[in-house]
PDB file of C-alpha atoms and ligand atoms in Angstrom:
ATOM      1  CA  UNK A   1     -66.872  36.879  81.823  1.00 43.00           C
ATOM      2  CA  UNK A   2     -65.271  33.502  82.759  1.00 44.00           C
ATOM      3  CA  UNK A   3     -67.359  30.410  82.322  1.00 48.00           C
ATOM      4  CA  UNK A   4     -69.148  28.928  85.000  1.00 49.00           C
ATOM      5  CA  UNK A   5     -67.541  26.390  86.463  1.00 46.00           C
ATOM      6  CA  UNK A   6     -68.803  23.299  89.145  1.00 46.00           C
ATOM      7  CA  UNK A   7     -65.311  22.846  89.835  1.00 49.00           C
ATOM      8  CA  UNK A   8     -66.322  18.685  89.344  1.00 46.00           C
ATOM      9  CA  UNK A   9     -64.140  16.340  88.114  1.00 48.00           C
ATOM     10  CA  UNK A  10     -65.772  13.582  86.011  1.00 47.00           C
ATOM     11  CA  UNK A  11     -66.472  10.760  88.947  1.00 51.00           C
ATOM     12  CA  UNK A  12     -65.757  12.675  91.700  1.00 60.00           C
ATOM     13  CA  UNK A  13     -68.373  12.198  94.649  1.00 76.00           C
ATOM     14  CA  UNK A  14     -69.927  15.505  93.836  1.00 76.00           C
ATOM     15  CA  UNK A  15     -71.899  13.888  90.956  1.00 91.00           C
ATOM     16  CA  UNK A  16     -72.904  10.606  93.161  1.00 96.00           C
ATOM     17  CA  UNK A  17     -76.176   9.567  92.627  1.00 97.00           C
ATOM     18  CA  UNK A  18     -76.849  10.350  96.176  1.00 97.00           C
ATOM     19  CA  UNK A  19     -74.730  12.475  98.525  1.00 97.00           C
ATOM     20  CA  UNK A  20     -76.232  12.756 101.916  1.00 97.00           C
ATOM     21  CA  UNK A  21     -74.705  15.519 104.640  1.00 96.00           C
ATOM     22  CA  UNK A  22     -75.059  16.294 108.150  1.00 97.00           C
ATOM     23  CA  UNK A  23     -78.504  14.675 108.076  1.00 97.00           C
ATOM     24  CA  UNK A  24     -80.993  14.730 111.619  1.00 98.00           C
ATOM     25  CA  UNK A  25     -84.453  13.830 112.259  1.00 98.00           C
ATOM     26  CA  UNK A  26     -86.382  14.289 115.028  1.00 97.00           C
ATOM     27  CA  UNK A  27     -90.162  13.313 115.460  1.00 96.00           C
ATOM     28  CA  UNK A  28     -89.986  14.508 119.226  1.00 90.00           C
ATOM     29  CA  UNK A  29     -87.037  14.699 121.770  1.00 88.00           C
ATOM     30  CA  UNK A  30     -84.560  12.765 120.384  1.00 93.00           C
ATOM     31  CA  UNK A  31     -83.284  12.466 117.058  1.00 96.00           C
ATOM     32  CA  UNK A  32     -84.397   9.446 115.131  1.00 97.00           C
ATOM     33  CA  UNK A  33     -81.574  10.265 112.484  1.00 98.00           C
ATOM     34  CA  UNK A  34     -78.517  12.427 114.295  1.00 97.00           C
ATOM     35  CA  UNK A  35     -76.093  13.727 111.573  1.00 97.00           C
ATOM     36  CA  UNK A  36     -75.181  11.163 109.043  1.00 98.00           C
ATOM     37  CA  UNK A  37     -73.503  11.619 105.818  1.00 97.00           C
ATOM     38  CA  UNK A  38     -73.630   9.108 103.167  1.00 97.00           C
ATOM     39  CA  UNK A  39     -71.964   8.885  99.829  1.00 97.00           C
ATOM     40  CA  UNK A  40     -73.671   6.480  97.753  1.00 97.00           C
ATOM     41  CA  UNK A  41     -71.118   5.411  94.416  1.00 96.00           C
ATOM     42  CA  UNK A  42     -72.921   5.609  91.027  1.00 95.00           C
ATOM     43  CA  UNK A  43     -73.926   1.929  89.704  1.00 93.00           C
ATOM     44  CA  UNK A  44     -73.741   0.437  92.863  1.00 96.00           C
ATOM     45  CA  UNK A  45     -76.126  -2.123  95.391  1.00 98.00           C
ATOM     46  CA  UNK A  46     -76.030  -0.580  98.602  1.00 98.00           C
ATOM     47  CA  UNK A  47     -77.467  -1.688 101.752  1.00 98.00           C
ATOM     48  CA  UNK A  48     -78.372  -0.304 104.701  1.00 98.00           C
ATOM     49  CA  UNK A  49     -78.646  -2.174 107.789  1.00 97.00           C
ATOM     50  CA  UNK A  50     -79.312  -1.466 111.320  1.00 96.00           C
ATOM     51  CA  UNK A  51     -81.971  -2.819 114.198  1.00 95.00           C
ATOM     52  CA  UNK A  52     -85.456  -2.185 114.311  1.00 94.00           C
ATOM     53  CA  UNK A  53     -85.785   2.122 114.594  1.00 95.00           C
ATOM     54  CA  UNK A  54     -82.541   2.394 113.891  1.00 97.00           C
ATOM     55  CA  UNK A  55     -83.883   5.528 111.526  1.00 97.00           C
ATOM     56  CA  UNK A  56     -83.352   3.663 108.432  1.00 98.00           C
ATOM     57  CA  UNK A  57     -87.165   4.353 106.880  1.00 97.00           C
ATOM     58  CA  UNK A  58     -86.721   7.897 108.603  1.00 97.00           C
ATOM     59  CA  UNK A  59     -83.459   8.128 106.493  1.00 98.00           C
ATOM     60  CA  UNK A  60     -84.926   7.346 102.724  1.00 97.00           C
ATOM     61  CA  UNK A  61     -88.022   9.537 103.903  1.00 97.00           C
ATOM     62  CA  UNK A  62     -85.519  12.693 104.791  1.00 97.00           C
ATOM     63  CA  UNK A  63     -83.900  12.164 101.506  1.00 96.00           C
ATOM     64  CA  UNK A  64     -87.229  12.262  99.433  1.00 95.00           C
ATOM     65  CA  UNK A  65     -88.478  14.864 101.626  1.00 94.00           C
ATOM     66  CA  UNK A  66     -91.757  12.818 102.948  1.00 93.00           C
ATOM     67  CA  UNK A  67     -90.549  14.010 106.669  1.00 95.00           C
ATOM     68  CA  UNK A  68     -88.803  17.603 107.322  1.00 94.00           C
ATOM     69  CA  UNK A  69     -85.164  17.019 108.461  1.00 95.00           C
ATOM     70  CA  UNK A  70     -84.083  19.502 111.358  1.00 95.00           C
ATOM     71  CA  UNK A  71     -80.686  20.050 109.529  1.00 96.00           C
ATOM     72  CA  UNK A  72     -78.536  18.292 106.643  1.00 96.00           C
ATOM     73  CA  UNK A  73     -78.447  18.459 103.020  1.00 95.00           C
ATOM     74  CA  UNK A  74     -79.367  16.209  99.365  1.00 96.00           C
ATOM     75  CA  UNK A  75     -77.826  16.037  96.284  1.00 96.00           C
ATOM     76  CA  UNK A  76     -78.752  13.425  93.679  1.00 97.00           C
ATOM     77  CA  UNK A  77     -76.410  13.386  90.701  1.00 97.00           C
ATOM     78  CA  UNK A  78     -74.928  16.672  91.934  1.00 96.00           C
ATOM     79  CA  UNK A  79     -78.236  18.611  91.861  1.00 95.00           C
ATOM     80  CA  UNK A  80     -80.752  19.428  94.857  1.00 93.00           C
ATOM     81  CA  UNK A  81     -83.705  16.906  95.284  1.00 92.00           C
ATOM     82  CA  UNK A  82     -85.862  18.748  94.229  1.00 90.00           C
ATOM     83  CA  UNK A  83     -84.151  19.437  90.786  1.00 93.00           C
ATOM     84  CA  UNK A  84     -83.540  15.944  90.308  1.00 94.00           C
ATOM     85  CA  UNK A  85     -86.284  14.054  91.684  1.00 91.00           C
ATOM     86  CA  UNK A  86     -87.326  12.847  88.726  1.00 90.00           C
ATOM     87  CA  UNK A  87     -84.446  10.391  88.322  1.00 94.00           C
ATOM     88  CA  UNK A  88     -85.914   9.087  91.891  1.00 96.00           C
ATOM     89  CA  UNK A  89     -87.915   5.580  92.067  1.00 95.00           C
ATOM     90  CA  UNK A  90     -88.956   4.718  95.632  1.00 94.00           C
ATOM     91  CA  UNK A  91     -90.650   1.682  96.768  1.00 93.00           C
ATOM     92  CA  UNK A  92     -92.087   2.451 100.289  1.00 89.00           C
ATOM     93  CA  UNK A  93     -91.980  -0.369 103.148  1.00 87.00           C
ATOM     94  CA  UNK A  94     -95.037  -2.315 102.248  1.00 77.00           C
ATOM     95  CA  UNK A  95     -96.762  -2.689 105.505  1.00 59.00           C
ATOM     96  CA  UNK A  96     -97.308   1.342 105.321  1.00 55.00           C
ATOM     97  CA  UNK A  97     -99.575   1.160 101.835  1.00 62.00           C
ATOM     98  CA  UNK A  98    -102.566   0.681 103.356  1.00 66.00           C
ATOM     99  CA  UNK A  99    -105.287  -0.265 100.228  1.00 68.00           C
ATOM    100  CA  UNK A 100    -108.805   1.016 101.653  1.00 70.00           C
ATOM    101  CA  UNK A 101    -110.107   1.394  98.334  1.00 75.00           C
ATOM    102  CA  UNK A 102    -110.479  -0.967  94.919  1.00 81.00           C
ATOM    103  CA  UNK A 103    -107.534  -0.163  92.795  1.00 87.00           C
ATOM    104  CA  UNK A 104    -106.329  -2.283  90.132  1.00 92.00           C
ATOM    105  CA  UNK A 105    -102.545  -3.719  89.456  1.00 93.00           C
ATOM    106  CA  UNK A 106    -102.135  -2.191  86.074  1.00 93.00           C
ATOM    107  CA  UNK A 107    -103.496   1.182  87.613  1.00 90.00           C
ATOM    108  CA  UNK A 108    -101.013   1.041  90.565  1.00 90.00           C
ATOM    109  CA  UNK A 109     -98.216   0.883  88.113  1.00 92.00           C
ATOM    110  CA  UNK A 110     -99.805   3.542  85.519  1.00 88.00           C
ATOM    111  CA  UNK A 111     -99.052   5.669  89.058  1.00 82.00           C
ATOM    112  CA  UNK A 112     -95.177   5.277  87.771  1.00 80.00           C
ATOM    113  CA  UNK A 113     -95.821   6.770  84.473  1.00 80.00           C
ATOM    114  CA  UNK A 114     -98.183   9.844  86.053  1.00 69.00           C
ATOM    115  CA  UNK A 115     -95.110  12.704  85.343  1.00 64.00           C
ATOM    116  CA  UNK A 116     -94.686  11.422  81.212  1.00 61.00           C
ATOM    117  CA  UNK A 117     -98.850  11.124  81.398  1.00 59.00           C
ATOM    118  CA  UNK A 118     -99.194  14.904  82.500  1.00 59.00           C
ATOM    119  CA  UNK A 119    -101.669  16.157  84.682  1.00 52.00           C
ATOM    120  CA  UNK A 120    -104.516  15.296  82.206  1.00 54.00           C
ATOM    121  CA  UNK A 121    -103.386  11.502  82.837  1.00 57.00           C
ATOM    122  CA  UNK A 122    -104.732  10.374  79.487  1.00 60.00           C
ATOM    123  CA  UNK A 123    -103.617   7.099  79.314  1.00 64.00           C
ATOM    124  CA  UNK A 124    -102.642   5.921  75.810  1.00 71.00           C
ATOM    125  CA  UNK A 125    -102.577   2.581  74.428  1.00 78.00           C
ATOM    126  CA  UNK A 126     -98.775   2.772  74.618  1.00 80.00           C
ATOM    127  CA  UNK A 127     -98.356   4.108  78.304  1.00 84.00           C
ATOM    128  CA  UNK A 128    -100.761   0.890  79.334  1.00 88.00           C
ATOM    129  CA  UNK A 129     -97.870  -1.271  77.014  1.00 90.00           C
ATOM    130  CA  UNK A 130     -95.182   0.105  78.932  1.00 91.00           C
ATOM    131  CA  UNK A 131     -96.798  -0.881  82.292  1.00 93.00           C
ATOM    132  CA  UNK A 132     -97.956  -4.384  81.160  1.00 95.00           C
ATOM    133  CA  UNK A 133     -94.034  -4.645  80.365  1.00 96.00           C
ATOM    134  CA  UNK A 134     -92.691  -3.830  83.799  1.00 96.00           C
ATOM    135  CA  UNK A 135     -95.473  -5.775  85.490  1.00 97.00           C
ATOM    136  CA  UNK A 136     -93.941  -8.756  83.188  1.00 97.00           C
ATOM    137  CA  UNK A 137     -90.422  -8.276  84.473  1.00 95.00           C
ATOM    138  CA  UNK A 138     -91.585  -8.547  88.056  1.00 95.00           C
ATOM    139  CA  UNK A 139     -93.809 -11.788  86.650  1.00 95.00           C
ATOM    140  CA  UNK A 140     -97.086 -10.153  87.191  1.00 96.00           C
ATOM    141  CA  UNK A 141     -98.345  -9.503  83.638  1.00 96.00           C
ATOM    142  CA  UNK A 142    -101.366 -12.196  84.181  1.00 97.00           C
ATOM    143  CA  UNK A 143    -102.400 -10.168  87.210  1.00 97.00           C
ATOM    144  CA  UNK A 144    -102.824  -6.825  85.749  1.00 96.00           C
ATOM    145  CA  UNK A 145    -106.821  -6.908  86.221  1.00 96.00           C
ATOM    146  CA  UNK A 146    -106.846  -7.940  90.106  1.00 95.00           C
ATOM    147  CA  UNK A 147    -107.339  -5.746  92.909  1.00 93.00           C
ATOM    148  CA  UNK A 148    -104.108  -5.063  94.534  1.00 91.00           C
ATOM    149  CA  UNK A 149    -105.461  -5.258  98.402  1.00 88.00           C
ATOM    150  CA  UNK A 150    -106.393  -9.008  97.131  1.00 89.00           C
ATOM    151  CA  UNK A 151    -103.028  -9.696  96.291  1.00 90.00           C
ATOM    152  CA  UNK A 152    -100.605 -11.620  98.692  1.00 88.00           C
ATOM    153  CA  UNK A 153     -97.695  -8.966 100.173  1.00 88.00           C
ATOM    154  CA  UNK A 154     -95.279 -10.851  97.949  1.00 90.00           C
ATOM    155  CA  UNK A 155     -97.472 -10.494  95.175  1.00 92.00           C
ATOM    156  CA  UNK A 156     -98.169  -6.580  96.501  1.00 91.00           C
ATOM    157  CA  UNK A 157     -94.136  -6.145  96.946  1.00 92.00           C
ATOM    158  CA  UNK A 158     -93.642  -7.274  92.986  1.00 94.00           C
ATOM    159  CA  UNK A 159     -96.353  -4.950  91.814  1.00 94.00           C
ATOM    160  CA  UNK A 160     -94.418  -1.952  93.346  1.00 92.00           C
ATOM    161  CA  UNK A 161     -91.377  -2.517  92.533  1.00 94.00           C
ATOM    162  CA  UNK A 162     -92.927  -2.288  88.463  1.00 95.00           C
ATOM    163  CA  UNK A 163     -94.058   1.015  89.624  1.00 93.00           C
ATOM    164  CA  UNK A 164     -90.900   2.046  90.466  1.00 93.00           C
ATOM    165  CA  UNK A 165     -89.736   0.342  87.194  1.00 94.00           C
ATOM    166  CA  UNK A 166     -92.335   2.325  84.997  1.00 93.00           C
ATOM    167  CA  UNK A 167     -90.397   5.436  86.423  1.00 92.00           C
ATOM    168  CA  UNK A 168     -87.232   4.404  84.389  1.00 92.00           C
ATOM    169  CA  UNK A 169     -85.048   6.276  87.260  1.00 95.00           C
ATOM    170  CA  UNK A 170     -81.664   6.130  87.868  1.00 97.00           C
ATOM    171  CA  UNK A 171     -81.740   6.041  91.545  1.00 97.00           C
ATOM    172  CA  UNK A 172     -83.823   3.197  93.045  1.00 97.00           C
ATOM    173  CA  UNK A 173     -84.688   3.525  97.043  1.00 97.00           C
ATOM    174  CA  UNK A 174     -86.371   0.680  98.508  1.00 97.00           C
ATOM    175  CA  UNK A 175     -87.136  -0.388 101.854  1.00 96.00           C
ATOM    176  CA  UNK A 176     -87.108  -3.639 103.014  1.00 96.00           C
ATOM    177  CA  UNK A 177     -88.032  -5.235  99.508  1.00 95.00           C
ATOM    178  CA  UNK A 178     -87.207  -8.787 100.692  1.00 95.00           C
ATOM    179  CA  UNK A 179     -89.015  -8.627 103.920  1.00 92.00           C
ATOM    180  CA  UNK A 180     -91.955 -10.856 104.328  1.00 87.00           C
ATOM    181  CA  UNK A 181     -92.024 -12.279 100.565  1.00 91.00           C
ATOM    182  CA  UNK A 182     -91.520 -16.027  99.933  1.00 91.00           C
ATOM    183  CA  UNK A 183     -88.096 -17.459  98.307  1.00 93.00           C
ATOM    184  CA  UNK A 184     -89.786 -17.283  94.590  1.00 91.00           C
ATOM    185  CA  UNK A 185     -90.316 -13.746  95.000  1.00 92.00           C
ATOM    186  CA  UNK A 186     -87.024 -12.960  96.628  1.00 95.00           C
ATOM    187  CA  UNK A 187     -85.523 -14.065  93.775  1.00 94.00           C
ATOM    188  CA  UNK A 188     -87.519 -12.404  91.143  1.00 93.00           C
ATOM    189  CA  UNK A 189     -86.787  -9.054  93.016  1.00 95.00           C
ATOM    190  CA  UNK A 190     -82.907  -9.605  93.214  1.00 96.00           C
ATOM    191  CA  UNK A 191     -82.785 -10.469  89.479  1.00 96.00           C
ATOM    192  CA  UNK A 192     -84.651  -7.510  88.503  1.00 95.00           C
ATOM    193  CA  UNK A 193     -82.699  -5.090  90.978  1.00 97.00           C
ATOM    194  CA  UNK A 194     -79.264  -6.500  89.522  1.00 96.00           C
ATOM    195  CA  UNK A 195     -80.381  -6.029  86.119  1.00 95.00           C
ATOM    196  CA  UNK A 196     -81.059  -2.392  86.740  1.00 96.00           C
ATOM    197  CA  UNK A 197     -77.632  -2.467  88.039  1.00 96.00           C
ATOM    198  CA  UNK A 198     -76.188  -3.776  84.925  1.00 96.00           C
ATOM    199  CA  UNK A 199     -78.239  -1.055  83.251  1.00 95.00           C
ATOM    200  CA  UNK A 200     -76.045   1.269  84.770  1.00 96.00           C
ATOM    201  CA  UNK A 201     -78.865   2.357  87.389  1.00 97.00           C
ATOM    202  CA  UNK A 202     -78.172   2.651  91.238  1.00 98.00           C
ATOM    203  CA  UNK A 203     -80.025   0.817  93.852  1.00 98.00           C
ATOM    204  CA  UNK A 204     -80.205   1.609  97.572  1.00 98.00           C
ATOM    205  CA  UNK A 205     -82.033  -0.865  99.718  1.00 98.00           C
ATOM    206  CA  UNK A 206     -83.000  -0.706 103.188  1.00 98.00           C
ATOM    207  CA  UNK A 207     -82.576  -4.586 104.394  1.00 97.00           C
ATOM    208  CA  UNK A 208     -82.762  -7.006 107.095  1.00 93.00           C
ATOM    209  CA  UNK A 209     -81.346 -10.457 106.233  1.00 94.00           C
ATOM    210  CA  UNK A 210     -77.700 -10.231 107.180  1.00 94.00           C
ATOM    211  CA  UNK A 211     -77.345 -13.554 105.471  1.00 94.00           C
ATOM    212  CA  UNK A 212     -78.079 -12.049 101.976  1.00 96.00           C
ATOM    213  CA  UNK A 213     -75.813  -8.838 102.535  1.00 96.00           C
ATOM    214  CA  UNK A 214     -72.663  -9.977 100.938  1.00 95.00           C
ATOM    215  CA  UNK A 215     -74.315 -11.935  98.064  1.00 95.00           C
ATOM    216  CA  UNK A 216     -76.623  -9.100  97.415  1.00 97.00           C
ATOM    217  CA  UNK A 217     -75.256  -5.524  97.570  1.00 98.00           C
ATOM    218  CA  UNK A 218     -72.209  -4.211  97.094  1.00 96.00           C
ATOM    219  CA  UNK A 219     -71.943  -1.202  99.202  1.00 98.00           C
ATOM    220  CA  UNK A 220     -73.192  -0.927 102.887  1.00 98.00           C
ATOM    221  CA  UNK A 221     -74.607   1.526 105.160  1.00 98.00           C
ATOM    222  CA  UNK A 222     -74.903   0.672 108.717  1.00 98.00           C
ATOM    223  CA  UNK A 223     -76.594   2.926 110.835  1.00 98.00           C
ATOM    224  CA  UNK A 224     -78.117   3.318 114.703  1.00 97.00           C
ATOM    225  CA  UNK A 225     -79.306   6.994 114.616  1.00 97.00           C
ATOM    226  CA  UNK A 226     -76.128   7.981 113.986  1.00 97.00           C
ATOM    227  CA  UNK A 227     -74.022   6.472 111.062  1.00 98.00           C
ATOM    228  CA  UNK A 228     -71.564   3.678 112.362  1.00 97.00           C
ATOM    229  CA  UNK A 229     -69.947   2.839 109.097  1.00 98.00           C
ATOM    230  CA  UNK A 230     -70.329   3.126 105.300  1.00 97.00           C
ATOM    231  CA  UNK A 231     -68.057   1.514 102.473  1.00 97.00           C
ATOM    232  CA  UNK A 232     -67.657  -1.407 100.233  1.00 97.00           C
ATOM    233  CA  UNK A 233     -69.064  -4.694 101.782  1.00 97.00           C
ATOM    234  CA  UNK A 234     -65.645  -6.455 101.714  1.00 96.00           C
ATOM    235  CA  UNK A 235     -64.514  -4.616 103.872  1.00 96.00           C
ATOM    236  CA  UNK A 236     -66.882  -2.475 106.086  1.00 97.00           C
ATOM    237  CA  UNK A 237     -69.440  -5.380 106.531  1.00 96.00           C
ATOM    238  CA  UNK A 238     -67.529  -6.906 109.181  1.00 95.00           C
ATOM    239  CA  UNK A 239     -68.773  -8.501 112.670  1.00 92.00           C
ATOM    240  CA  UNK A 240     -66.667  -5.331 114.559  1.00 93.00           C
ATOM    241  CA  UNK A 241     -68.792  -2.957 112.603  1.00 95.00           C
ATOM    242  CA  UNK A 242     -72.226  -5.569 113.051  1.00 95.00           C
ATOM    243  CA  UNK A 243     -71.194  -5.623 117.008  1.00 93.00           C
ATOM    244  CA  UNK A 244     -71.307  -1.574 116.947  1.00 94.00           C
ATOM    245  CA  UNK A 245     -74.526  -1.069 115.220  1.00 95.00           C
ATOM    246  CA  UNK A 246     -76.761  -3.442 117.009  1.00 92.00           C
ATOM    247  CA  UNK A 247     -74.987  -3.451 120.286  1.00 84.00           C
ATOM    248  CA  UNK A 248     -75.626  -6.637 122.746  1.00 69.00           C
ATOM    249  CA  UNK A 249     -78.781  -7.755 120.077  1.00 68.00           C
ATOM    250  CA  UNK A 250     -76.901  -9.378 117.987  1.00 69.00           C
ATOM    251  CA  UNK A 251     -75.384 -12.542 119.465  1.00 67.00           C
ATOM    252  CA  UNK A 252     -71.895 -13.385 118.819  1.00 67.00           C
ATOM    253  CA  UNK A 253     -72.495 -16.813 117.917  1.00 64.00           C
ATOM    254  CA  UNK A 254     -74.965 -15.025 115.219  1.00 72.00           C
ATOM    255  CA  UNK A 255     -72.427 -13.086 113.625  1.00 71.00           C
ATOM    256  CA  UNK A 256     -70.096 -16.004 113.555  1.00 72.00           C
ATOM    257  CA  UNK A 257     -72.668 -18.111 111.267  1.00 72.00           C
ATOM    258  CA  UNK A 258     -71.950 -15.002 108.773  1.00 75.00           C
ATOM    259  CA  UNK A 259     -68.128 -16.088 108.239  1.00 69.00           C
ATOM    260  CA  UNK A 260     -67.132 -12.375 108.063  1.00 73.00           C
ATOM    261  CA  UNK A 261     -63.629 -10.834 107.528  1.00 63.00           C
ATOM    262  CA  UNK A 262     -61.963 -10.186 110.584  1.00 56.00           C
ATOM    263  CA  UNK A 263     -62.053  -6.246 110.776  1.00 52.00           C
TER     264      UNK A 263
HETATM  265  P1  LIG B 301     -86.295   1.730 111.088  1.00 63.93           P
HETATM  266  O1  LIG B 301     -86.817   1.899 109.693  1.00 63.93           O
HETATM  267  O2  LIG B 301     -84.807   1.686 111.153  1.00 63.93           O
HETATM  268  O3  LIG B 301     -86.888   0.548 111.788  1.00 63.93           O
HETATM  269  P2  LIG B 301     -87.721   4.206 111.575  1.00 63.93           P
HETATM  270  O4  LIG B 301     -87.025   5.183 110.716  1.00 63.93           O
HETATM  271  O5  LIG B 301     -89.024   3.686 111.085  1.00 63.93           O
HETATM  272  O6  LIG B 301     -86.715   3.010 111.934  1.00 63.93           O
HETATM  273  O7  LIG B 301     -87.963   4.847 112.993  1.00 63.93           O
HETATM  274  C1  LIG B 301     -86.927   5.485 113.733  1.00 63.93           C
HETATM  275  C2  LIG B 301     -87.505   5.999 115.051  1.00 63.93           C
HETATM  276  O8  LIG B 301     -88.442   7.038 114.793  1.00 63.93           O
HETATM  277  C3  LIG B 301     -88.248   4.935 115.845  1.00 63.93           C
HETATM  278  O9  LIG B 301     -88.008   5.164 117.201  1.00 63.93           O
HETATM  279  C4  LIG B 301     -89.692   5.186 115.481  1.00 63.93           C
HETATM  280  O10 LIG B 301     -90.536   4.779 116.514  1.00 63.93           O
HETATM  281  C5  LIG B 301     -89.720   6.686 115.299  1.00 63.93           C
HETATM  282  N1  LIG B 301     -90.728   7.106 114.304  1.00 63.93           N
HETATM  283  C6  LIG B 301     -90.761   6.701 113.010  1.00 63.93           C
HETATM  284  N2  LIG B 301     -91.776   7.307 112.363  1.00 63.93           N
HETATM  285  C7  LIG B 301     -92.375   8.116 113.255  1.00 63.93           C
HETATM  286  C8  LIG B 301     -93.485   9.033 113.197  1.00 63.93           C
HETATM  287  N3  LIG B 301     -94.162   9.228 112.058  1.00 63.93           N
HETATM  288  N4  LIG B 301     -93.801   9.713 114.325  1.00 63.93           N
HETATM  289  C9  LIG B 301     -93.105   9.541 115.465  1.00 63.93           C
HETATM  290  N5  LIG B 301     -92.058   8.707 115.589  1.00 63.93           N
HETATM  291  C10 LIG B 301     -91.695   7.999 114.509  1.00 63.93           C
HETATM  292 MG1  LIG B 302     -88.135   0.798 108.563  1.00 63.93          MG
END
């Protein structure tokens, strides 16, 4: 018998940590996401931009499998999503964690640790250590007691993202980290999302502040249902490409405050 082979070559895209193909959504009539394919490189920032509905949420959800896709397929690190969701951290949009009921910070980011707790969920002195440590690297540590509806959404936004970190994944998807947090806690979440880039992890965020795009990430996704353009922010983040996803929204005068390559 020969030997199975994947037919792979190290670093081809068929190992990415997220290949996304012929993708559509539809909550009704019309598709919120119409076939869009997305390669996203290993050990890379990537954002994805596009106007308010633009199916960017509906996007992340499809590839976690929160909302049924019509058609389209996911492979993360060359396995289906199901195989490999464990290497999957996902930080939801915040306003759609609605906190009806007392539930402490540290206990929020135990939540991260549930699949290496088993279904028992005995917590150990150690798994409580390894929380306390993530809330630290998001600067929360002295809040671990609080209630996390009585926390600010900054505060709230931090505390999630050490969930996510308490998952040790290799694929981070967040939407819109950055939006509605103050400058302090801006910057504590872009230090701690470029560190896990240095740590060789790979971090897809959903985001709105074309200012930060070409500081921030360096891969881009811009979408309006359908995909308008994906690649390297040098040279795909360009006020052509900004022009095509958001369509007469986006004021010229706008995109020229951006000092963008001419495409
Ligand atoms: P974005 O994140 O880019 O702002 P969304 O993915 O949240 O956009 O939404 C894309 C479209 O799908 C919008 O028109 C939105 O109203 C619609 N939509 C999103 N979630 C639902 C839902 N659960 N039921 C029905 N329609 C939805
Ligand atoms: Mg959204």
């Amino acid at each position: 018998m020969a030997l199975v082979s994947r037919h792979v070559p190290a670093g081809s895209s068929a190992d990415a940590p997220l290949v996304v193909q012929g993708i559509t959504v539809s909550y009704g009539e019309k598709p919120a996401v119409f076939s869009v394919d997305v390669t996203i490189p290993a050990e890379s920032m990537t954002a994805i931009i596009g106007p308010n509905g633009a199916g960017k949420s509906t996007l992340l959800k499809a590839v976690l499998g929160i909302v049924p896709r019509l058609s389209g397929s996911v492979t993360v690190f060359g396995e289906p999503f199901a195989k490999a969701r464990r290497r999957v951290a996902y930080v939801p949009q915040r306003a759609s964690v609605d906190w009806d009921f007392p539930t402490r910070v540290i206990d929020v980011v135990m939540m991260g640790l549930y699949r290496e707790l088993g279904l028992l969920g005995l917590v150990r002195g150690e798994h409580r250590k390894a929380a306390l440590a993530c809330l630290d690297r998001v600067g929360m540590a002295d809040f671990a007691q609080r209630q996390i509806g009585q926390l600010s959404g900054g505060q709230q936004q931090r505390v999630f993202l050490a969930r996510a970190l308490a998952q040790n994944a290799d694929l981070y998807l967040l939407d819109e980290p950055f939006a509605g947090v103050d400058a302090a806690t801006e910057k504590a979440i872009i230090d701690v999302l470029k560190s896990l880039k240095a740590d060789k992890r790979t971090v897809v965020c959903v985001h709105h502040d074309l200012a930060t795009v070409a500081d921030y990430f360096d891969h881009v996704l811009l979408i309006n249902v359908r995909k308008v353009a994906e690649g390297p922010v040098a040279t795909t983040f360009t006020g052509d490409n900004l022009q095509k996803t958001y369509g007469g929204r986006l004021a010229a005068a706008h995109i020229d405050q951006l000092k963008l390559p001419v495409a």
